Every structure is written in structure tokens, then in C-alpha cells.
Amino acid sequence: MIVQPKVRGFICTTAHPIGCRKNVEEQINYVKSKPACHVGKKVLVIGCSTGYGLASRIAAAYGSGAATLGIMFEKQASGKRTATPGWYNTKAFETFAEKDGLYAKTINGDAFSDEIKEQTISVIKEDLEKVDLVIYSLAAPRRTTADGTVYSSVLKTTGTEFTNKNLNLMNNTIAEATIPPASEEEITATIKVMGGEDWKEWIRALNAADVLEENAVTVAYSYIGPELTYPVYKNGTIGKAKDHLYQTSQEINKEWQNNGLQAFVSVNKALVTQASCAIPIVPLYMTLLYKVMKKHNLHEGCIEQITRLFTEKMNNHTFITDEIGRLRVDDYELREDIQQEVMKLWEQADTDTIQELGDLDGYWEDFYHLFGFAVKDVDYEADVDIDI
Ligand code: NAD
């Protein structure tokens, strides 16, 4: 089949298997070109198929020589429908890993469920015995808890409504957008989905089954961003969930300190991923941020971020944290000179100037790459087998 992108709003409904494979291969090559690290030998990545989780899996395998077990929620191709990009990424990763003698197995299913936790534990027991690093990198729109309740996360502010500039990526125009405040129920639901409760449930289950090595480490990913986006991010519903994630890291540290388990939140940079495209106001910030960071040669994608996290912030069990114990790879993004420049551009940005001021091309390039499109040396006119 010839596979072309079909973009609908924030999502592309098709994915290209060869483009996805190339992306994975490029990430592997990047990690191989960097110094090795020691972050774990048997690594569980929850949310392993795209974005930061995929980068973590690749960096653990090719940087730290780790056997990796991944958990994802992806769809296989069916009829004329392509698989999701995470499916193709994972198939490609497994093929490369096998060729390179690295253990790689993946469980496809709902990570929030007890069933997938149990399945994971039996695979660990059978194949790996124990794991020494657990990366928690889920970004999900909803979660069904054990009693059958479905919680949906929302991207809203809290308190009062918030109005600011917004970039409409469908026609590159800038207009004001107003984000309504969330209700208490919406805040609670977002915390249920994106907070730390499920992370802790994973750690509890892994501990109870005795499949965590002594002195194991667990890391969950978070974001803070600049003051400009505080109303929609840090002080919004998602920020409340991230506060909960941080509190959970403290709780895990207390509860399992006897096993030497250490839990961290790593604050990462804003990047175009399937999860972040949907947040209002953030895309305009990202196009300006990309422009400024590229100009200063400080721009990083997921793989550069995670490679730096593993090699510089948590290598050999030496953890470089901020004053409250968080790992930080958002340091370049939040550098004062970078933010000052971004704020200046923010003031000037409107429909007439955005093409020049913002890195729209870079944004779209990253967006298409997520689905395996616009990748160098891929023949998009060629027939491809979509059922991998
Ligand atoms: P992503 O959408 O690229 O990846 C999400 C992963 O979660 C995928 O592997 C997907 O298969 C998996 N997943 C989703 N629902 C699942 C379920 N029910 N069961 C099993 N797997 C499921 O997202 P991302 O941007 O890489 O985000 C990962 C984490 O990093 C999130 O916590 C996010 O908040 C954080 N983060 C993202 C950014 C950013 O700008 N993108 C910045 C900092 C931190």
C-alpha cells in the first residue's frame, strides 16, 4: 500500500512503517555515538513506544546495554488501516535489538489495569528475574480503575479562565484563545489519570512480587515550563497531576526505603509529541522556543534529552538533582537568556510575523516525524507492507 499522511486536527491517522523504522534507527545511532552509561541492566519502560518512553528504551538498551521490557497501548494494522506509529516503532526496535543481541519484549495493553501488571510480573520472573530501573512515561487521555470507573483527563486551567495568544496550526494564524477553568471533578480526574497513583500501584505490585532489585531506581517524567504557560500547564489541571506525581516520588521513597528503592521525577523539555500537540497555547510557545534554542545550538529532541538524563544526571547511581530532589533536563529551556528571547518573540508574534519569528517548519517536521513521515531517504511513493 502507498501510505500518505492524513492529518485530522492534532493527529495524523496514518503512520509509515519505513519512516518509523528510520526514526528508531536514527535514535539508536545517536545513542551509539555518545558515551555509554550505567543506569540499569534490566529495565522496565511503562509507555515505551513513542516520545520520551521510546527514547528511554533506546537509551537504556544501546547506552546502558540493558535488556528492556516495554509496556504500550498501540494498534496493529487492520485491513487498509495502518498500525499506530508506536506499533511500528516497537516492531523496529525489537528487530534491531534482536539483531544486536539485546533482549527486548513488549506487552501491548492497558498499563493501568491489574491484568497487565500481572502479565508484566510473570514475564519479568520468567525472563529477567528482577528489574533494576523502572521508567514511567505514560501519557494517556483516560484511565479505568479496578472498580470500573473511567476517569478522563482535561487540559484546562484552574481557578479563573485564562486568555492568551494561540497558534492555529491548521492555517498558521494567531488569535486569542480562552481556556476555561476546570471543575473540581475534572481536576480530580486529571490527577487520577496523569498523577502518581498508578505509578505507585506499579511499584507496589513489583515489590510485592519481589521482582525489584535491591537499590532499584524508578523515574517518572514531568514538565514545568515558563511562567507564560503556568496558567495552562503548571497551574492547570495537568500541573496539578504533575504535583501529585512529585509527591508520589516522595511517598515511594519513604515507603520502600528499606529496599533501597529510589524514586525520582525528571523534568524534561517541551517537545512535539502526540501528547503535547493537544495542549492549547503551548504550540505557539514551542515554535518560538524551537527557534531560539536552535539559534543557540541548544535544541534537543527526546533522544538527546534522555541521553543527557542518563549520562549526566543519573549515571552510575549518582543523581544530580535540584534542591527538592528532581532531575532536571529542562535546564537549557529555562535558561534566563533563552526565556528572555522567547518572551520578546511572544510579544511580537502575530499572524503576519509568525512565519518569520517562529520555527513553524521545525514544528511540522517534528509532527510528521512522529508518524514516520517527512523522513529523509524514505520513498513515500513506494508500496509498503503495513501489516508488520
Ligand atoms: P507520548 O504520547 O509520545 O507517549 C505515551 C506513551 O504511553 C506511549 O508509549 C503509549 O503507548 C503509552 N500509553 C498511553 N496510554 C497507555 C495505556 N493505557 N497503557 C499502556 N501504555 C499507554 O507522550 P510523551 O510526550 O512522550 O509523554 C510521556 C511523559 O513525558 C508524560 O508523562 C508527559 O507528561 C511527560 N513529558 C512530556 C513533555 C513533552 O513536551 N512532550 C515534556 C515533559 C514531560
PDB file of N, CA, C and O in Angstrom, residues 294-348:
ATOM      1  N   LYS A 294      17.311  26.526  18.722  1.00  0.00           N
ATOM      2  CA  LYS A 294      18.113  26.114  17.562  1.00  0.00           C
ATOM      3  C   LYS A 294      19.169  27.173  17.251  1.00  0.00           C
ATOM      4  O   LYS A 294      20.306  26.847  16.930  1.00  0.00           O
ATOM      5  N   LYS A 295      18.765  28.437  17.377  1.00  0.00           N
ATOM      6  CA  LYS A 295      19.714  29.531  17.118  1.00  0.00           C
ATOM      7  C   LYS A 295      20.914  29.425  18.068  1.00  0.00           C
ATOM      8  O   LYS A 295      22.053  29.665  17.678  1.00  0.00           O
ATOM      9  N   HIS A 296      20.667  29.037  19.302  1.00  0.00           N
ATOM     10  CA  HIS A 296      21.746  28.930  20.295  1.00  0.00           C
ATOM     11  C   HIS A 296      22.369  27.535  20.329  1.00  0.00           C
ATOM     12  O   HIS A 296      23.149  27.238  21.239  1.00  0.00           O
ATOM     13  N   ASN A 297      21.982  26.707  19.365  1.00  0.00           N
ATOM     14  CA  ASN A 297      22.521  25.350  19.305  1.00  0.00           C
ATOM     15  C   ASN A 297      22.223  24.530  20.564  1.00  0.00           C
ATOM     16  O   ASN A 297      23.056  23.721  20.995  1.00  0.00           O
ATOM     17  N   LEU A 298      21.081  24.788  21.157  1.00  0.00           N
ATOM     18  CA  LEU A 298      20.728  24.095  22.399  1.00  0.00           C
ATOM     19  C   LEU A 298      19.518  23.203  22.229  1.00  0.00           C
ATOM     20  O   LEU A 298      19.029  22.611  23.182  1.00  0.00           O
ATOM     21  N   HIS A 299      19.020  23.132  20.997  1.00  0.00           N
ATOM     22  CA  HIS A 299      17.797  22.361  20.782  1.00  0.00           C
ATOM     23  C   HIS A 299      18.063  20.864  20.961  1.00  0.00           C
ATOM     24  O   HIS A 299      19.082  20.354  20.524  1.00  0.00           O
ATOM     25  N   GLU A 300      17.142  20.194  21.620  1.00  0.00           N
ATOM     26  CA  GLU A 300      17.249  18.740  21.783  1.00  0.00           C
ATOM     27  C   GLU A 300      15.898  18.102  21.487  1.00  0.00           C
ATOM     28  O   GLU A 300      14.860  18.697  21.753  1.00  0.00           O
ATOM     29  N   GLY A 301      15.926  16.877  20.981  1.00  0.00           N
ATOM     30  CA  GLY A 301      14.710  16.069  20.850  1.00  0.00           C
ATOM     31  C   GLY A 301      14.672  15.084  22.015  1.00  0.00           C
ATOM     32  O   GLY A 301      15.530  15.132  22.909  1.00  0.00           O
ATOM     33  N   CYS A 302      13.696  14.162  21.974  1.00  0.00           N
ATOM     34  CA  CYS A 302      13.545  13.214  23.094  1.00  0.00           C
ATOM     35  C   CYS A 302      14.836  12.414  23.322  1.00  0.00           C
ATOM     36  O   CYS A 302      15.246  12.204  24.461  1.00  0.00           O
ATOM     37  N   ILE A 303      15.462  11.959  22.253  1.00  0.00           N
ATOM     38  CA  ILE A 303      16.620  11.071  22.439  1.00  0.00           C
ATOM     39  C   ILE A 303      17.818  11.830  23.019  1.00  0.00           C
ATOM     40  O   ILE A 303      18.543  11.304  23.877  1.00  0.00           O
ATOM     41  N   GLU A 304      17.985  13.095  22.601  1.00  0.00           N
ATOM     42  CA  GLU A 304      19.085  13.896  23.172  1.00  0.00           C
ATOM     43  C   GLU A 304      18.806  14.183  24.649  1.00  0.00           C
ATOM     44  O   GLU A 304      19.712  14.157  25.488  1.00  0.00           O
ATOM     45  N   GLN A 305      17.540  14.481  24.955  1.00  0.00           N
ATOM     46  CA  GLN A 305      17.160  14.744  26.347  1.00  0.00           C
ATOM     47  C   GLN A 305      17.432  13.536  27.245  1.00  0.00           C
ATOM     48  O   GLN A 305      18.050  13.653  28.295  1.00  0.00           O
ATOM     49  N   ILE A 306      16.983  12.373  26.798  1.00  0.00           N
ATOM     50  CA  ILE A 306      17.109  11.195  27.663  1.00  0.00           C
ATOM     51  C   ILE A 306      18.559  10.722  27.728  1.00  0.00           C
ATOM     52  O   ILE A 306      19.029  10.262  28.773  1.00  0.00           O
ATOM     53  N   THR A 307      19.288  10.871  26.634  1.00  0.00           N
ATOM     54  CA  THR A 307      20.703  10.504  26.678  1.00  0.00           C
ATOM     55  C   THR A 307      21.423  11.388  27.702  1.00  0.00           C
ATOM     56  O   THR A 307      22.234  10.912  28.504  1.00  0.00           O
ATOM     57  N   ARG A 308      21.085  12.681  27.705  1.00  0.00           N
ATOM     58  CA  ARG A 308      21.715  13.578  28.676  1.00  0.00           C
ATOM     59  C   ARG A 308      21.263  13.231  30.099  1.00  0.00           C
ATOM     60  O   ARG A 308      22.059  13.265  31.041  1.00  0.00           O
ATOM     61  N   LEU A 309      19.986  12.880  30.240  1.00  0.00           N
ATOM     62  CA  LEU A 309      19.494  12.477  31.562  1.00  0.00           C
ATOM     63  C   LEU A 309      20.286  11.267  32.080  1.00  0.00           C
ATOM     64  O   LEU A 309      20.773  11.262  33.212  1.00  0.00           O
ATOM     65  N   PHE A 310      20.436  10.273  31.222  1.00  0.00           N
ATOM     66  CA  PHE A 310      21.092   9.033  31.651  1.00  0.00           C
ATOM     67  C   PHE A 310      22.607   9.222  31.844  1.00  0.00           C
ATOM     68  O   PHE A 310      23.179   8.669  32.776  1.00  0.00           O
ATOM     69  N   THR A 311      23.245   9.961  30.951  1.00  0.00           N
ATOM     70  CA  THR A 311      24.709  10.034  31.032  1.00  0.00           C
ATOM     71  C   THR A 311      25.198  11.106  32.007  1.00  0.00           C
ATOM     72  O   THR A 311      26.284  10.991  32.561  1.00  0.00           O
ATOM     73  N   GLU A 312      24.368  12.145  32.231  1.00  0.00           N
ATOM     74  CA  GLU A 312      24.865  13.249  33.068  1.00  0.00           C
ATOM     75  C   GLU A 312      24.133  13.422  34.386  1.00  0.00           C
ATOM     76  O   GLU A 312      24.675  14.007  35.322  1.00  0.00           O
ATOM     77  N   LYS A 313      22.892  12.965  34.458  1.00  0.00           N
ATOM     78  CA  LYS A 313      22.103  13.273  35.672  1.00  0.00           C
ATOM     79  C   LYS A 313      21.847  12.054  36.550  1.00  0.00           C
ATOM     80  O   LYS A 313      21.420  12.214  37.691  1.00  0.00           O
ATOM     81  N   MET A 314      22.015  10.846  35.999  1.00  0.00           N
ATOM     82  CA  MET A 314      21.749   9.653  36.840  1.00  0.00           C
ATOM     83  C   MET A 314      22.683   8.489  36.528  1.00  0.00           C
ATOM     84  O   MET A 314      22.343   7.345  36.791  1.00  0.00           O
ATOM     85  N   ASN A 315      23.843   8.799  36.022  1.00  0.00           N
ATOM     86  CA  ASN A 315      24.802   7.753  35.660  1.00  0.00           C
ATOM     87  C   ASN A 315      25.410   7.118  36.919  1.00  0.00           C
ATOM     88  O   ASN A 315      25.672   7.817  37.902  1.00  0.00           O
ATOM     89  N   ASN A 316      25.637   5.818  36.885  1.00  0.00           N
ATOM     90  CA  ASN A 316      26.315   5.121  37.988  1.00  0.00           C
ATOM     91  C   ASN A 316      25.711   5.401  39.357  1.00  0.00           C
ATOM     92  O   ASN A 316      26.440   5.577  40.349  1.00  0.00           O
ATOM     93  N   HIS A 317      24.396   5.523  39.423  1.00  0.00           N
ATOM     94  CA  HIS A 317      23.731   5.769  40.701  1.00  0.00           C
ATOM     95  C   HIS A 317      24.128   7.097  41.340  1.00  0.00           C
ATOM     96  O   HIS A 317      24.021   7.270  42.556  1.00  0.00           O
ATOM     97  N   THR A 318      24.644   8.016  40.544  1.00  0.00           N
ATOM     98  CA  THR A 318      24.946   9.352  41.068  1.00  0.00           C
ATOM     99  C   THR A 318      23.889  10.288  40.506  1.00  0.00           C
ATOM    100  O   THR A 318      23.820  10.480  39.293  1.00  0.00           O
ATOM    101  N   PHE A 319      23.062  10.817  41.396  1.00  0.00           N
ATOM    102  CA  PHE A 319      21.912  11.582  40.930  1.00  0.00           C
ATOM    103  C   PHE A 319      22.136  13.077  41.143  1.00  0.00           C
ATOM    104  O   PHE A 319      22.386  13.511  42.267  1.00  0.00           O
ATOM    105  N   ILE A 320      22.092  13.805  40.049  1.00  0.00           N
ATOM    106  CA  ILE A 320      22.281  15.262  40.134  1.00  0.00           C
ATOM    107  C   ILE A 320      20.882  15.881  40.109  1.00  0.00           C
ATOM    108  O   ILE A 320      20.196  15.841  39.082  1.00  0.00           O
ATOM    109  N   THR A 321      20.477  16.425  41.241  1.00  0.00           N
ATOM    110  CA  THR A 321      19.092  16.920  41.333  1.00  0.00           C
ATOM    111  C   THR A 321      19.050  18.395  41.706  1.00  0.00           C
ATOM    112  O   THR A 321      20.067  18.981  42.098  1.00  0.00           O
ATOM    113  N   ASP A 322      17.852  18.975  41.631  1.00  0.00           N
ATOM    114  CA  ASP A 322      17.676  20.335  42.141  1.00  0.00           C
ATOM    115  C   ASP A 322      17.470  20.271  43.656  1.00  0.00           C
ATOM    116  O   ASP A 322      17.553  19.197  44.257  1.00  0.00           O
ATOM    117  N   GLU A 323      17.127  21.414  44.251  1.00  0.00           N
ATOM    118  CA  GLU A 323      17.084  21.476  45.719  1.00  0.00           C
ATOM    119  C   GLU A 323      15.970  20.623  46.330  1.00  0.00           C
ATOM    120  O   GLU A 323      16.015  20.292  47.506  1.00  0.00           O
ATOM    121  N   ILE A 324      14.979  20.243  45.521  1.00  0.00           N
ATOM    122  CA  ILE A 324      13.942  19.374  46.099  1.00  0.00           C
ATOM    123  C   ILE A 324      13.974  17.964  45.491  1.00  0.00           C
ATOM    124  O   ILE A 324      12.984  17.243  45.491  1.00  0.00           O
ATOM    125  N   GLY A 325      15.124  17.609  44.943  1.00  0.00           N
ATOM    126  CA  GLY A 325      15.331  16.210  44.562  1.00  0.00           C
ATOM    127  C   GLY A 325      14.852  15.817  43.175  1.00  0.00           C
ATOM    128  O   GLY A 325      14.742  14.631  42.874  1.00  0.00           O
ATOM    129  N   ARG A 326      14.564  16.799  42.322  1.00  0.00           N
ATOM    130  CA  ARG A 326      14.117  16.441  40.967  1.00  0.00           C
ATOM    131  C   ARG A 326      15.299  16.447  40.001  1.00  0.00           C
ATOM    132  O   ARG A 326      16.169  17.314  40.076  1.00  0.00           O
ATOM    133  N   LEU A 327      15.312  15.502  39.084  1.00  0.00           N
ATOM    134  CA  LEU A 327      16.293  15.509  37.994  1.00  0.00           C
ATOM    135  C   LEU A 327      15.819  16.565  36.996  1.00  0.00           C
ATOM    136  O   LEU A 327      14.625  16.675  36.733  1.00  0.00           O
ATOM    137  N   ARG A 328      16.727  17.344  36.440  1.00  0.00           N
ATOM    138  CA  ARG A 328      16.292  18.427  35.551  1.00  0.00           C
ATOM    139  C   ARG A 328      17.016  18.369  34.206  1.00  0.00           C
ATOM    140  O   ARG A 328      18.226  18.556  34.142  1.00  0.00           O
ATOM    141  N   VAL A 329      16.277  18.092  33.137  1.00  0.00           N
ATOM    142  CA  VAL A 329      16.875  18.289  31.808  1.00  0.00           C
ATOM    143  C   VAL A 329      16.118  19.383  31.059  1.00  0.00           C
ATOM    144  O   VAL A 329      16.275  19.535  29.864  1.00  0.00           O
ATOM    145  N   ASP A 330      15.311  20.148  31.827  1.00  0.00           N
ATOM    146  CA  ASP A 330      14.682  21.338  31.242  1.00  0.00           C
ATOM    147  C   ASP A 330      15.558  22.563  31.493  1.00  0.00           C
ATOM    148  O   ASP A 330      15.131  23.687  31.317  1.00  0.00           O
ATOM    149  N   ASP A 331      16.814  22.298  31.948  1.00  0.00           N
ATOM    150  CA  ASP A 331      17.708  23.396  32.306  1.00  0.00           C
ATOM    151  C   ASP A 331      18.009  24.343  31.136  1.00  0.00           C
ATOM    152  O   ASP A 331      18.024  25.564  31.299  1.00  0.00           O
ATOM    153  N   TYR A 332      18.214  23.804  29.938  1.00  0.00           N
ATOM    154  CA  TYR A 332      18.502  24.676  28.788  1.00  0.00           C
ATOM    155  C   TYR A 332      17.259  25.489  28.421  1.00  0.00           C
ATOM    156  O   TYR A 332      17.339  26.672  28.126  1.00  0.00           O
ATOM    157  N   GLU A 333      16.098  24.809  28.446  1.00  0.00           N
ATOM    158  CA  GLU A 333      14.851  25.505  28.085  1.00  0.00           C
ATOM    159  C   GLU A 333      14.593  26.683  29.019  1.00  0.00           C
ATOM    160  O   GLU A 333      14.165  27.749  28.580  1.00  0.00           O
ATOM    161  N   LEU A 334      14.866  26.484  30.299  1.00  0.00           N
ATOM    162  CA  LEU A 334      14.532  27.523  31.268  1.00  0.00           C
ATOM    163  C   LEU A 334      15.680  28.507  31.525  1.00  0.00           C
ATOM    164  O   LEU A 334      15.549  29.378  32.382  1.00  0.00           O
ATOM    165  N   ARG A 335      16.774  28.385  30.768  1.00  0.00           N
ATOM    166  CA  ARG A 335      17.872  29.345  30.944  1.00  0.00           C
ATOM    167  C   ARG A 335      17.335  30.760  30.742  1.00  0.00           C
ATOM    168  O   ARG A 335      16.534  30.997  29.837  1.00  0.00           O
ATOM    169  N   GLU A 336      17.811  31.682  31.579  1.00  0.00           N
ATOM    170  CA  GLU A 336      17.235  33.026  31.569  1.00  0.00           C
ATOM    171  C   GLU A 336      17.328  33.695  30.197  1.00  0.00           C
ATOM    172  O   GLU A 336      16.360  34.296  29.725  1.00  0.00           O
ATOM    173  N   ASP A 337      18.498  33.577  29.552  1.00  0.00           N
ATOM    174  CA  ASP A 337      18.660  34.249  28.250  1.00  0.00           C
ATOM    175  C   ASP A 337      17.712  33.653  27.202  1.00  0.00           C
ATOM    176  O   ASP A 337      17.150  34.364  26.379  1.00  0.00           O
ATOM    177  N   ILE A 338      17.512  32.351  27.273  1.00  0.00           N
ATOM    178  CA  ILE A 338      16.605  31.687  26.316  1.00  0.00           C
ATOM    179  C   ILE A 338      15.178  32.185  26.537  1.00  0.00           C
ATOM    180  O   ILE A 338      14.475  32.584  25.599  1.00  0.00           O
ATOM    181  N   GLN A 339      14.766  32.197  27.785  1.00  0.00           N
ATOM    182  CA  GLN A 339      13.389  32.614  28.078  1.00  0.00           C
ATOM    183  C   GLN A 339      13.160  34.084  27.754  1.00  0.00           C
ATOM    184  O   GLN A 339      12.088  34.460  27.278  1.00  0.00           O
ATOM    185  N   GLN A 340      14.178  34.923  27.995  1.00  0.00           N
ATOM    186  CA  GLN A 340      14.012  36.353  27.671  1.00  0.00           C
ATOM    187  C   GLN A 340      13.761  36.529  26.181  1.00  0.00           C
ATOM    188  O   GLN A 340      12.909  37.297  25.756  1.00  0.00           O
ATOM    189  N   GLU A 341      14.524  35.779  25.379  1.00  0.00           N
ATOM    190  CA  GLU A 341      14.344  35.889  23.926  1.00  0.00           C
ATOM    191  C   GLU A 341      12.984  35.366  23.485  1.00  0.00           C
ATOM    192  O   GLU A 341      12.329  35.950  22.624  1.00  0.00           O
ATOM    193  N   VAL A 342      12.572  34.251  24.092  1.00  0.00           N
ATOM    194  CA  VAL A 342      11.264  33.677  23.728  1.00  0.00           C
ATOM    195  C   VAL A 342      10.159  34.685  24.082  1.00  0.00           C
ATOM    196  O   VAL A 342       9.239  34.919  23.287  1.00  0.00           O
ATOM    197  N   MET A 343      10.266  35.320  25.241  1.00  0.00           N
ATOM    198  CA  MET A 343       9.234  36.275  25.668  1.00  0.00           C
ATOM    199  C   MET A 343       9.159  37.483  24.730  1.00  0.00           C
ATOM    200  O   MET A 343       8.089  37.993  24.432  1.00  0.00           O
ATOM    201  N   LYS A 344      10.324  37.887  24.260  1.00  0.00           N
ATOM    202  CA  LYS A 344      10.364  39.026  23.323  1.00  0.00           C
ATOM    203  C   LYS A 344       9.612  38.648  22.040  1.00  0.00           C
ATOM    204  O   LYS A 344       8.802  39.407  21.516  1.00  0.00           O
ATOM    205  N   LEU A 345       9.886  37.451  21.552  1.00  0.00           N
ATOM    206  CA  LEU A 345       9.217  36.982  20.331  1.00  0.00           C
ATOM    207  C   LEU A 345       7.715  36.813  20.571  1.00  0.00           C
ATOM    208  O   LEU A 345       6.901  37.088  19.697  1.00  0.00           O
ATOM    209  N   TRP A 346       7.388  36.346  21.775  1.00  0.00           N
ATOM    210  CA  TRP A 346       5.965  36.138  22.106  1.00  0.00           C
ATOM    211  C   TRP A 346       5.193  37.466  21.947  1.00  0.00           C
ATOM    212  O   TRP A 346       4.103  37.508  21.392  1.00  0.00           O
ATOM    213  N   GLU A 347       5.804  38.541  22.462  1.00  0.00           N
ATOM    214  CA  GLU A 347       5.160  39.870  22.366  1.00  0.00           C
ATOM    215  C   GLU A 347       4.924  40.249  20.910  1.00  0.00           C
ATOM    216  O   GLU A 347       3.910  40.823  20.554  1.00  0.00           O
ATOM    217  N   GLN A 348       5.909  39.928  20.054  1.00  0.00           N
ATOM    218  CA  GLN A 348       5.845  40.368  18.650  1.00  0.00           C
ATOM    219  C   GLN A 348       5.008  39.437  17.766  1.00  0.00           C
ATOM    220  O   GLN A 348       4.631  39.822  16.672  1.00  0.00           O
TER     221      GLN A 348
END
